[in-house]
mmCIF file of C-alpha atoms in Angstrom:
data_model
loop_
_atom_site.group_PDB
_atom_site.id
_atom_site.type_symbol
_atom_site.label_atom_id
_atom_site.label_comp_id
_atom_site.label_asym_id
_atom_site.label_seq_id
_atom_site.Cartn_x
_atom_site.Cartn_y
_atom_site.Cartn_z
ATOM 1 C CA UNK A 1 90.130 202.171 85.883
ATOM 2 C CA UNK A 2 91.830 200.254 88.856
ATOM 3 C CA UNK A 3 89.584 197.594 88.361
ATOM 4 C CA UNK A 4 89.950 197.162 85.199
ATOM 5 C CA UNK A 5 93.632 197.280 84.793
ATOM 6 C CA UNK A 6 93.146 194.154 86.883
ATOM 7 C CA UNK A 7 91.120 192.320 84.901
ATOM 8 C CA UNK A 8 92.048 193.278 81.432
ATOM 9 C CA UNK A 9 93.121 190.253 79.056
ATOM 10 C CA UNK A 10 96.081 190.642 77.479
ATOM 11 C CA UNK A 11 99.171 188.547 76.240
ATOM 12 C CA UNK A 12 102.736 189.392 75.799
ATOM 13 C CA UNK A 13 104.116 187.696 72.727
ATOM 14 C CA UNK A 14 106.826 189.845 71.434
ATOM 15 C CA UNK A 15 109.052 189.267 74.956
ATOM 16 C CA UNK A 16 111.159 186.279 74.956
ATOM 17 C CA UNK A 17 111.056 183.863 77.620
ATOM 18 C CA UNK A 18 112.777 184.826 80.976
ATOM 19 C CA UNK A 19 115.766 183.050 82.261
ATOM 20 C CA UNK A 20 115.822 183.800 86.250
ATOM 21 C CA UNK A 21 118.581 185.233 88.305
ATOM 22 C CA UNK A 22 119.449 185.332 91.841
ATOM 23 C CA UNK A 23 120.866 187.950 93.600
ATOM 24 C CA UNK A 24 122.041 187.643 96.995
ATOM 25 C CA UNK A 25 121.298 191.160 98.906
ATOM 26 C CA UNK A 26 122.331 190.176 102.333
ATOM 27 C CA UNK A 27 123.777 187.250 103.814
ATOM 28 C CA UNK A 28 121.253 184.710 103.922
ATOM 29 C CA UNK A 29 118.671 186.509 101.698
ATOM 30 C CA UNK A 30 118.305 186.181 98.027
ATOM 31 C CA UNK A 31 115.862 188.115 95.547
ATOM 32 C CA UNK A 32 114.514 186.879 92.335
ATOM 33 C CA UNK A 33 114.980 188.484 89.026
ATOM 34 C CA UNK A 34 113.170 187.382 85.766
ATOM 35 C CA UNK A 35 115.663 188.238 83.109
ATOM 36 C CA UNK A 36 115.108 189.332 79.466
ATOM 37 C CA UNK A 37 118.033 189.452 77.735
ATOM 38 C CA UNK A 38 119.425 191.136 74.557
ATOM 39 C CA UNK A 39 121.762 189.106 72.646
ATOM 40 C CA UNK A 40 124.722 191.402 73.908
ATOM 41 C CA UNK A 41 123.408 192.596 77.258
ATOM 42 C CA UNK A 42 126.622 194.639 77.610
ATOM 43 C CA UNK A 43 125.402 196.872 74.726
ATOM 44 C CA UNK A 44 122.131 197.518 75.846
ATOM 45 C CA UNK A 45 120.585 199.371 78.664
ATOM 46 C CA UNK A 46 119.136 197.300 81.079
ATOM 47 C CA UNK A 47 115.725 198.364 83.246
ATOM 48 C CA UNK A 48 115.054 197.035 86.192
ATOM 49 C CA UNK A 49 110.771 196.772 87.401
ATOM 50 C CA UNK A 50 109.757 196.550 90.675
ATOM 51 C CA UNK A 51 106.087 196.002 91.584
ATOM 52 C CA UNK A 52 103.839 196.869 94.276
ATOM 53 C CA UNK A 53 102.020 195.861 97.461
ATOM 54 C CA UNK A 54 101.629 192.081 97.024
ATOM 55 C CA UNK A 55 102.340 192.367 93.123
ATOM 56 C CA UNK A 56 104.911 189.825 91.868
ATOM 57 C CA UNK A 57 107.521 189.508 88.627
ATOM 58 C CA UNK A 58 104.073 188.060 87.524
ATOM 59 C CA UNK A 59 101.491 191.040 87.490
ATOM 60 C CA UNK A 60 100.492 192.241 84.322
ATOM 61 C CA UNK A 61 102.071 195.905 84.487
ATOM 62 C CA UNK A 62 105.562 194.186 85.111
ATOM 63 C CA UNK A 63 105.209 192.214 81.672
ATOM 64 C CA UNK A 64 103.667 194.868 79.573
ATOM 65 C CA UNK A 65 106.587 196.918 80.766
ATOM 66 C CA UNK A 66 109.300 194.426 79.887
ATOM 67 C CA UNK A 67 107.720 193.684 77.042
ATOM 68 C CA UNK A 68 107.872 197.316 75.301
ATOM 69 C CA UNK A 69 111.064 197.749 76.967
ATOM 70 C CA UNK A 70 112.895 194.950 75.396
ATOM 71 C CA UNK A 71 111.204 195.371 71.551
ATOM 72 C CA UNK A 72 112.750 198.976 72.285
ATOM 73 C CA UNK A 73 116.508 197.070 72.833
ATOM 74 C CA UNK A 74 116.454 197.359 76.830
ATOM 75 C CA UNK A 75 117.484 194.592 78.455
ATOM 76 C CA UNK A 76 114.368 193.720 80.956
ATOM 77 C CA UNK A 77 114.478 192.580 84.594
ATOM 78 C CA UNK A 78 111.219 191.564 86.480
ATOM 79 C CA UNK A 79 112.594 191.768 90.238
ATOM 80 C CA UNK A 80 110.632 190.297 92.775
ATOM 81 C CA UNK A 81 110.928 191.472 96.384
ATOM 82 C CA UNK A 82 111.789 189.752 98.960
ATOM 83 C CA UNK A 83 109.177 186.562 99.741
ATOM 84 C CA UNK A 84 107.679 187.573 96.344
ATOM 85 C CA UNK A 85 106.638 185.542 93.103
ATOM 86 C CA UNK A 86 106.981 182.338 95.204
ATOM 87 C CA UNK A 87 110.224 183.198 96.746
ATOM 88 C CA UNK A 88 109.533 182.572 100.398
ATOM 89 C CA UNK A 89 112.241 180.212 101.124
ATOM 90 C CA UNK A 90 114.685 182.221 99.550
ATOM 91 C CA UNK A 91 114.810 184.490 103.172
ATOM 92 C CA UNK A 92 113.996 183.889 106.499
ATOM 93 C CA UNK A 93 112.794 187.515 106.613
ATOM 94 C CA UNK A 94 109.922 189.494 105.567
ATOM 95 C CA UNK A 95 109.330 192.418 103.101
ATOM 96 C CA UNK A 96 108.342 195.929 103.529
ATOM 97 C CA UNK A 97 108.398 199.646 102.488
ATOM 98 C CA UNK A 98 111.934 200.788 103.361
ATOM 99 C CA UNK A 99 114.143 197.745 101.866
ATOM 100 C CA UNK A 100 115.088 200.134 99.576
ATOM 101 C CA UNK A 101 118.560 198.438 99.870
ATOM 102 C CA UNK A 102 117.755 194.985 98.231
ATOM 103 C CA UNK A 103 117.368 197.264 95.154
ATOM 104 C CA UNK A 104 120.534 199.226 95.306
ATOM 105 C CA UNK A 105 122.699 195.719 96.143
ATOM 106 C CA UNK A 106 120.632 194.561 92.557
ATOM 107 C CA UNK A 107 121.489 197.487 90.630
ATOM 108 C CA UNK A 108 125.136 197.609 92.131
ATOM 109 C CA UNK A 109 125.490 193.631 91.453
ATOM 110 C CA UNK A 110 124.683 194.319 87.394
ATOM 111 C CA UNK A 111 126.893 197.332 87.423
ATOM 112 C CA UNK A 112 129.582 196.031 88.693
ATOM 113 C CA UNK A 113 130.019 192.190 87.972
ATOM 114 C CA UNK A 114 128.191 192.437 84.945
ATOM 115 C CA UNK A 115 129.950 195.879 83.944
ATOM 116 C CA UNK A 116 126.653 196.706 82.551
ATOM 117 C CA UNK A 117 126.824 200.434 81.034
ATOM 118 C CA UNK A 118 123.284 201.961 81.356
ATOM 119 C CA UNK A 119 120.759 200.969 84.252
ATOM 120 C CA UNK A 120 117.418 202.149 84.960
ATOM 121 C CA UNK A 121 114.753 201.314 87.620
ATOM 122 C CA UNK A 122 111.214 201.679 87.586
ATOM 123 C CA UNK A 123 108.934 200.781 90.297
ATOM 124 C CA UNK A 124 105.048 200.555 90.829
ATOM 125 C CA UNK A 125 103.038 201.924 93.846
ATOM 126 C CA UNK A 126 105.583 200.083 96.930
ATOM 127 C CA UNK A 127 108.109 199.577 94.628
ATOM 128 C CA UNK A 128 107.936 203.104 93.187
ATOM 129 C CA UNK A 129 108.596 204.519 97.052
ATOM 130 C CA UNK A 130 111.401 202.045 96.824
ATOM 131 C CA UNK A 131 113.160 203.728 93.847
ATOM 132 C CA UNK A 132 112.821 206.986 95.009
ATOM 133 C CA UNK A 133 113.749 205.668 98.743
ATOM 134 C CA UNK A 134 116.885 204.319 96.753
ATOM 135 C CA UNK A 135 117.407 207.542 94.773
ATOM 136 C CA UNK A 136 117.821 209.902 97.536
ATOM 137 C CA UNK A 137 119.807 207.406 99.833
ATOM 138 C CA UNK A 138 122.293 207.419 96.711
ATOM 139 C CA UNK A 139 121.956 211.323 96.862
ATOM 140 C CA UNK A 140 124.980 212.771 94.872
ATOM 141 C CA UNK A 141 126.903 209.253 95.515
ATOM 142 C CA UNK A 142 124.868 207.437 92.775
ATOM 143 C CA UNK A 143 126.797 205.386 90.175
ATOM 144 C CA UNK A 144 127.152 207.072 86.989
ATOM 145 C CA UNK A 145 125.679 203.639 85.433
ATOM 146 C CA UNK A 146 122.428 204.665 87.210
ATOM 147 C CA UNK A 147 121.150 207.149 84.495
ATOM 148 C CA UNK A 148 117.454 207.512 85.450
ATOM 149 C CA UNK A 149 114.203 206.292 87.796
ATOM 150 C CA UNK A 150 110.755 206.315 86.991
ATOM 151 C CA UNK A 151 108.146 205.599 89.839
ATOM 152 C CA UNK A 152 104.669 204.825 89.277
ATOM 153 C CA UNK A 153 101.732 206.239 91.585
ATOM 154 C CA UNK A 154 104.101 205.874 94.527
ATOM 155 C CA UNK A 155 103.471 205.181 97.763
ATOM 156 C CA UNK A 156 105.207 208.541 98.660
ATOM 157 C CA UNK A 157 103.512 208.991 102.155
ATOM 158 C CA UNK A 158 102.800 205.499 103.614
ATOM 159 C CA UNK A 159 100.735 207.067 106.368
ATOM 160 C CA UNK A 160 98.168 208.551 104.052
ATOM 161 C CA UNK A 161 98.271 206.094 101.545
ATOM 162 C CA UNK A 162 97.793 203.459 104.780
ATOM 163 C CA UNK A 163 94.481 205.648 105.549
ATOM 164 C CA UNK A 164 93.597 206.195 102.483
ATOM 165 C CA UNK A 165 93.078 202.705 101.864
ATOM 166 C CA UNK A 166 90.901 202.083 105.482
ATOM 167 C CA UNK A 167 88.496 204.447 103.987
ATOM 168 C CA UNK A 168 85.012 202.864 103.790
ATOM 169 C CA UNK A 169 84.760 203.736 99.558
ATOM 170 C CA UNK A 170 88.009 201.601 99.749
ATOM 171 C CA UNK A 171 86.894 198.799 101.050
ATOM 172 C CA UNK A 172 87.377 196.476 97.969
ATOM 173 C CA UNK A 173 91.399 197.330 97.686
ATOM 174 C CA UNK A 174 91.253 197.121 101.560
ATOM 175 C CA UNK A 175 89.777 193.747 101.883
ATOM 176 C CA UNK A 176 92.688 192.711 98.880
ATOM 177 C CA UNK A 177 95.748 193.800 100.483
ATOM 178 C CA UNK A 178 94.919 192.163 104.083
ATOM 179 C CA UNK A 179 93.260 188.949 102.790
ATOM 180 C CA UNK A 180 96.442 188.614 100.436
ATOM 181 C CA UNK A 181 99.027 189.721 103.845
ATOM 182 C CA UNK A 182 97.457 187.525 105.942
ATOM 183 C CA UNK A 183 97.521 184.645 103.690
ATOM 184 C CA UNK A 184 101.200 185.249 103.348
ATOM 185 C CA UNK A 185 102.480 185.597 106.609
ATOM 186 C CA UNK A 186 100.679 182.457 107.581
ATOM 187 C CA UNK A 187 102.519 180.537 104.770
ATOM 188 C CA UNK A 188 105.950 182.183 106.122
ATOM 189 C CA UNK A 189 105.022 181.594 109.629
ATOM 190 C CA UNK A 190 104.474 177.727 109.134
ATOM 191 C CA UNK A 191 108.318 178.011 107.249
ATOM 192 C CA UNK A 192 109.838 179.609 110.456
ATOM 193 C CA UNK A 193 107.374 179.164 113.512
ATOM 194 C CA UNK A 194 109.961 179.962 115.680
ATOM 195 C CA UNK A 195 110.560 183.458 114.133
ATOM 196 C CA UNK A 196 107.421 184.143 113.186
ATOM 197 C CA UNK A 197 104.550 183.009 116.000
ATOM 198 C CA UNK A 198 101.185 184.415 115.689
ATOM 199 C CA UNK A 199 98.662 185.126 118.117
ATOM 200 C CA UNK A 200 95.759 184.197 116.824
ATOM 201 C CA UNK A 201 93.543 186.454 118.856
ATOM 202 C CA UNK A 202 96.001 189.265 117.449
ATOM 203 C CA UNK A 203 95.931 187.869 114.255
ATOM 204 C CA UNK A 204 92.294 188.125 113.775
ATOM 205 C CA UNK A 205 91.789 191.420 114.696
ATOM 206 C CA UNK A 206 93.588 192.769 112.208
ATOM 207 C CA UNK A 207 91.351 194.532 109.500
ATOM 208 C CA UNK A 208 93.077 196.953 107.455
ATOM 209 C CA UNK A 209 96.465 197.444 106.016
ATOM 210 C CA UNK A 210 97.831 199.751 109.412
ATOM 211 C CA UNK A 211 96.207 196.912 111.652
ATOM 212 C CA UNK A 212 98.999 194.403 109.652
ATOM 213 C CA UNK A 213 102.074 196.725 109.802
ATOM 214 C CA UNK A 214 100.918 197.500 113.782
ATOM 215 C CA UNK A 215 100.726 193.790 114.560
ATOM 216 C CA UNK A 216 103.280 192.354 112.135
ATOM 217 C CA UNK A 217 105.634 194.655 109.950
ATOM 218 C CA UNK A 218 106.631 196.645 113.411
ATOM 219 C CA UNK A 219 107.145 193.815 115.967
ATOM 220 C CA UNK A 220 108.858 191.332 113.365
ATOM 221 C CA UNK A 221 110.908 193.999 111.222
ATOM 222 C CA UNK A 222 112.236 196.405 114.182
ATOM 223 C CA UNK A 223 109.961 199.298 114.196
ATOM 224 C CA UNK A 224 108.144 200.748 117.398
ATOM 225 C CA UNK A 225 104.736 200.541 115.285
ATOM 226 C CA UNK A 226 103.217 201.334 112.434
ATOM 227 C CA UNK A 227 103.459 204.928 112.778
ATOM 228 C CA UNK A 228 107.029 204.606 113.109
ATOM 229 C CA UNK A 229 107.766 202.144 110.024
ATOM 230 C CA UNK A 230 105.713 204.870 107.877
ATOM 231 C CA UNK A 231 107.843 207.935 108.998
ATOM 232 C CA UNK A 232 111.030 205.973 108.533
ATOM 233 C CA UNK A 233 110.036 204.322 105.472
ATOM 234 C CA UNK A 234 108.445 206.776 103.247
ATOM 235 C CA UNK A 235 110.281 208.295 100.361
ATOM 236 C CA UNK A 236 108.909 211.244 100.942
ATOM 237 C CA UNK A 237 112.108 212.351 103.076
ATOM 238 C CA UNK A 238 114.263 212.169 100.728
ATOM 239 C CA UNK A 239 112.773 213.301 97.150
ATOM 240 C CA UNK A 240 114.993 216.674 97.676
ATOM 241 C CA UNK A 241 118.051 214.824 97.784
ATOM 242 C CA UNK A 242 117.710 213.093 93.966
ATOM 243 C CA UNK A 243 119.690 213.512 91.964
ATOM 244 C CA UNK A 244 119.468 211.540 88.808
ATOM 245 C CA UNK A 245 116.607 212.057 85.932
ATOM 246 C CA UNK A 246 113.295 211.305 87.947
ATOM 247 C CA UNK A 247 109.870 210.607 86.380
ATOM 248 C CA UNK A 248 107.098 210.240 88.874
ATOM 249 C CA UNK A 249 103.467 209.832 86.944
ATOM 250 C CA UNK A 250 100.948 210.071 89.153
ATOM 251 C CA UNK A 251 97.230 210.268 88.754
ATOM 252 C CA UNK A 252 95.135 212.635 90.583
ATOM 253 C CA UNK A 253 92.053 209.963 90.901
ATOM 254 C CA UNK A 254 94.162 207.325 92.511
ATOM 255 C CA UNK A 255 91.687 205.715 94.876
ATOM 256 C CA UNK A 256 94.586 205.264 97.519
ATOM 257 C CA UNK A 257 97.493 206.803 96.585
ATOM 258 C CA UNK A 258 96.296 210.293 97.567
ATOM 259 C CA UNK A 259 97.864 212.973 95.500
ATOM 260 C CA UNK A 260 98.504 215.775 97.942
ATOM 261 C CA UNK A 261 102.075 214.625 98.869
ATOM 262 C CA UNK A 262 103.163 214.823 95.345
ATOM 263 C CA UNK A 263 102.311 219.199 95.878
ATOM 264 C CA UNK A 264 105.189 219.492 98.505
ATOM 265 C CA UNK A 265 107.676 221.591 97.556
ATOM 266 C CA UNK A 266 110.444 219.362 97.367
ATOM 267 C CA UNK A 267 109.188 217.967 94.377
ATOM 268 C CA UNK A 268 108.143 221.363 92.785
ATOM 269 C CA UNK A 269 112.241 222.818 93.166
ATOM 270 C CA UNK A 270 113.961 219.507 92.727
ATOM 271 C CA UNK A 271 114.915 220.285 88.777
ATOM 272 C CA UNK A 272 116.019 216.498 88.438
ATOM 273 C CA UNK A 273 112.508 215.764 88.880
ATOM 274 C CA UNK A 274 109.409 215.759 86.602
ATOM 275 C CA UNK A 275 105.858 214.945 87.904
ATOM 276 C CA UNK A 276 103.237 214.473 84.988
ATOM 277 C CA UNK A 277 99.640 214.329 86.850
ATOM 278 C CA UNK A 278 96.854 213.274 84.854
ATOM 279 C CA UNK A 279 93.411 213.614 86.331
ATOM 280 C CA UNK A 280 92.445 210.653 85.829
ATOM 281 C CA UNK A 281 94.635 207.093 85.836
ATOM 282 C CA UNK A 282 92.960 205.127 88.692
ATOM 283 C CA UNK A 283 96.364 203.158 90.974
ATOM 284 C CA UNK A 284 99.104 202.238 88.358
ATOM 285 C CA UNK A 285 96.513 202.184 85.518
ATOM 286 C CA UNK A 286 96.803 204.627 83.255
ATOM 287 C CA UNK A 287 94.655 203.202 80.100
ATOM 288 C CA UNK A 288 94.358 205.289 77.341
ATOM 289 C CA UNK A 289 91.592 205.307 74.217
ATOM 290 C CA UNK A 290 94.246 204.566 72.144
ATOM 291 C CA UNK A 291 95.009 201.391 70.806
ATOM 292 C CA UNK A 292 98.535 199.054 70.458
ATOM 293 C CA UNK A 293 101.084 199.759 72.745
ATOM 294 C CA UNK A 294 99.752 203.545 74.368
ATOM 295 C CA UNK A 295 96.441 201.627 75.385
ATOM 296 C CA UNK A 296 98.394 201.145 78.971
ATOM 297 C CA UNK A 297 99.929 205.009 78.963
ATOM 298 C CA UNK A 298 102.512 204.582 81.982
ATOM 299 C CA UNK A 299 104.122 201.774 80.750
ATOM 300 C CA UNK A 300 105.006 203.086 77.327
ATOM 301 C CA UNK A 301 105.945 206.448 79.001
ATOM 302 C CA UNK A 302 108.345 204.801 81.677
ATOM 303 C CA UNK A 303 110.400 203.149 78.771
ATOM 304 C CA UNK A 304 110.464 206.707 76.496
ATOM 305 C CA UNK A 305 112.076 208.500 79.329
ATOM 306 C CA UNK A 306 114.415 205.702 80.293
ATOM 307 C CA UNK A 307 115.273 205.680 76.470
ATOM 308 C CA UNK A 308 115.840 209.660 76.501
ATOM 309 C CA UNK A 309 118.176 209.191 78.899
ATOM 310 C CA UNK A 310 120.514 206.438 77.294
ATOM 311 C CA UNK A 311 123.104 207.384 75.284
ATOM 312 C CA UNK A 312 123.361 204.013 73.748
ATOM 313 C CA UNK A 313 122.368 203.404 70.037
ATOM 314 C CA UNK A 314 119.556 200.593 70.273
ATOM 315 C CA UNK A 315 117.682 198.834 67.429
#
C-alpha cells in the first residue's frame, strides 16, 4: 500500500492555483508556503500541511489534502521545510526532526499579522513528529487560534523508526531516503562548502538513514550523534503535555513507522488525544475500496476533524 500510494495517478482539479509565501523563521532563514486562499481568508480556517522525510509542498498527500480541505472552505497551506521543494538557498542551514520551531514561528506569523481566527496543522510521517513536537512545546501556552493537530503515521520514536527502516525487508524505503539525503546535502554542500565539507571517505560509507544523521545531521546541526538527535528530537517526550484536540492515525502495518510507541501510556491517558489504528494503511497511505474523495482515507479524515473543531460557518 506504500508503494502504491507512490505511484498512484491522480490530479487535483478542484484546488486553485497556489500563490507562495515566505515566512522568515529565524534571522537569515526563510520557509516556503504554497498558499490556497479563500476569497476572505479572515473568515475561514486556515490548515497548515507539513510533509515528511524528503517529501516537499509537491508530494501527492500534501495536494490531495489541500485540495479536500479548501472545497470544504479551509484556507490551505503547503509548507515546505526548511531546504525543501527547491528552497535551498532560502537558508544556509539544514533540516531535521526537532525544528519543530519553524512551524510554531509559521503558525504564530498567520495568527498574529494576519489575525487569522482558526488554525490547524497537520503533518505527515517527519512532519507529523513535528506537530506533535510543536504541540507539547506549546503545552498549556498554546494560542487559542491553534484549535487542533492531526499527525499522520508519525515518526514518534526516531530511534525505532531509524531501525526500522535499516531492516533488510526495508531495503527499498532504505535505499530511497539515503540516495535522496545524499543527493541533497551534496547540492547544499556545493552552495556553502565552507559550512558544509564532506569527507568523501565518510560520505560513502554511509548506508542507511542512522549512518546520515551519525555523519551529517549530528556534526552539522549540534548534536553529539545520532543517538542523541533521536532522544532530543522525538515527540515522543512530550505527547503528555498536549493540550489541544489531537488526531494521530496510525496504521499498524506501517513498514517503518513501527507501531509500538503509539501503546505508551501517555497517549492512552492524554484525553486531548485520539489514536485511530487501522491494521492495515502501509506509511501515510491509507487507501480505501471506496471511491471519490475516501479512496485516500487519512486525508479526508484529517480535514473532518479539523472541521469538527472550527466553530466557523464554512460553505
Amino acid at each position: 500500500m506504500t508503494i502504491a500510494a507512490s505511484f498512484w495517478p491522480r490530479r487535483f482539479p478542484r484546488l486553485p492555483k497556489s500563490e507562495p509565501r515566505f515566512f522568515e523563521i529565524e534571522p537569515g532563514t526563510q520557509v516556503r508556503g504554497d498558499c490556497h486562499w479563500q476569497e476572505n481568508r479572515r473568515a475561514h480556517p486556515t490548515l497548515v500541511l507539513l510533509h515528511g522525510l524528503e517529501g516537499s509542498s509537491e508530494s501527492a498527500y500534501m495536494f490531495g489534502t489541500a485540495e479536500k480541505a479548501f472545497i470544504s472552505g479551509f484556507n490551505a497551506i503547503r509548507l515546505n521545510q526548511r531546504n525543501c521543494g527547491g528552497t535551498e538557498k532560502l537558508t544556509h542551514t539544514l533540516y531535521h526532526s526537532g525544528l519543530s520551531g519553524d512551524t510554531k514561528a509559521v503558525l504564530l506569523e498567520l495568527i498574529e499579522r494576519d489575525n487569522l481566527p482558526e488554525v490547524f496543522a497537520a503533518g505527515f510521517s517527519m512532519g507529523g513528529n513535528l506537530v506533535l513536537k510543536m504541540a507539547g512545546e506549546f503545552g498549556d501556552t498554546a494560542p487559542p487560534e491553534l484549535r487542533a493537530v492531526v499527525a499522520i503515521a508519525p515518526a514518534l520514536d526516531l530511534a525505532a523508526c531509524a531501525d526500522a527502516l535499516a531492516e533488510t525487508r526495508n531495503f527499498l524505503y532504505n535505499r530511497h531516503f539515503v540516495k535522496s539525503l545524499k543527493k541533497h546535502m551534496r547540492y547544499k554542500s556545493s552552495l556553502y562548502p565552507g559550512l558544509y565539507p564532506l569527507e568523501v571517505a565518510a560520505f560513502r560509507r554511509i548506508k542507511t538513514v542512522r549512518d546520515f544523521d551519525d555523519i551529517v545531521t549530528a556534526r552539522f546541526c549540534g548534536f553529539q550523534d545520532s543517538a542523541d538527535y533521536y532522544k532530543r528530537s522525538s515527540a515522543s517526550n512530550l505527547i503528555a503535555a498536549i493540550r489541544r484536540p489531537t488526531l494521530i492515525l496510525a496504521a499498524q502495518d506501517d513498514p517503518f513507522v513501527p507501531f509500538q510507541p503509539f501503546q505508551n501510556s501517555a497517549i492512552r491517558e492524554n484525553p486531548d488525544i485520539t489514536l485511530v489504528a487501522p491494521p492495515h494503511g502501509g506509511h501515510c497511505a491509507f487507501i480505501s475500496e471506496e471511491e471519490g474523495a475516501d479512496r485516500f482515507w487519512a486525508e479526508a479524515r484529517i480535514v473532518e476533524f479539523c472541521a469538527s473543531k472550527s466553530s466557523i460557518n464554512r460553505p
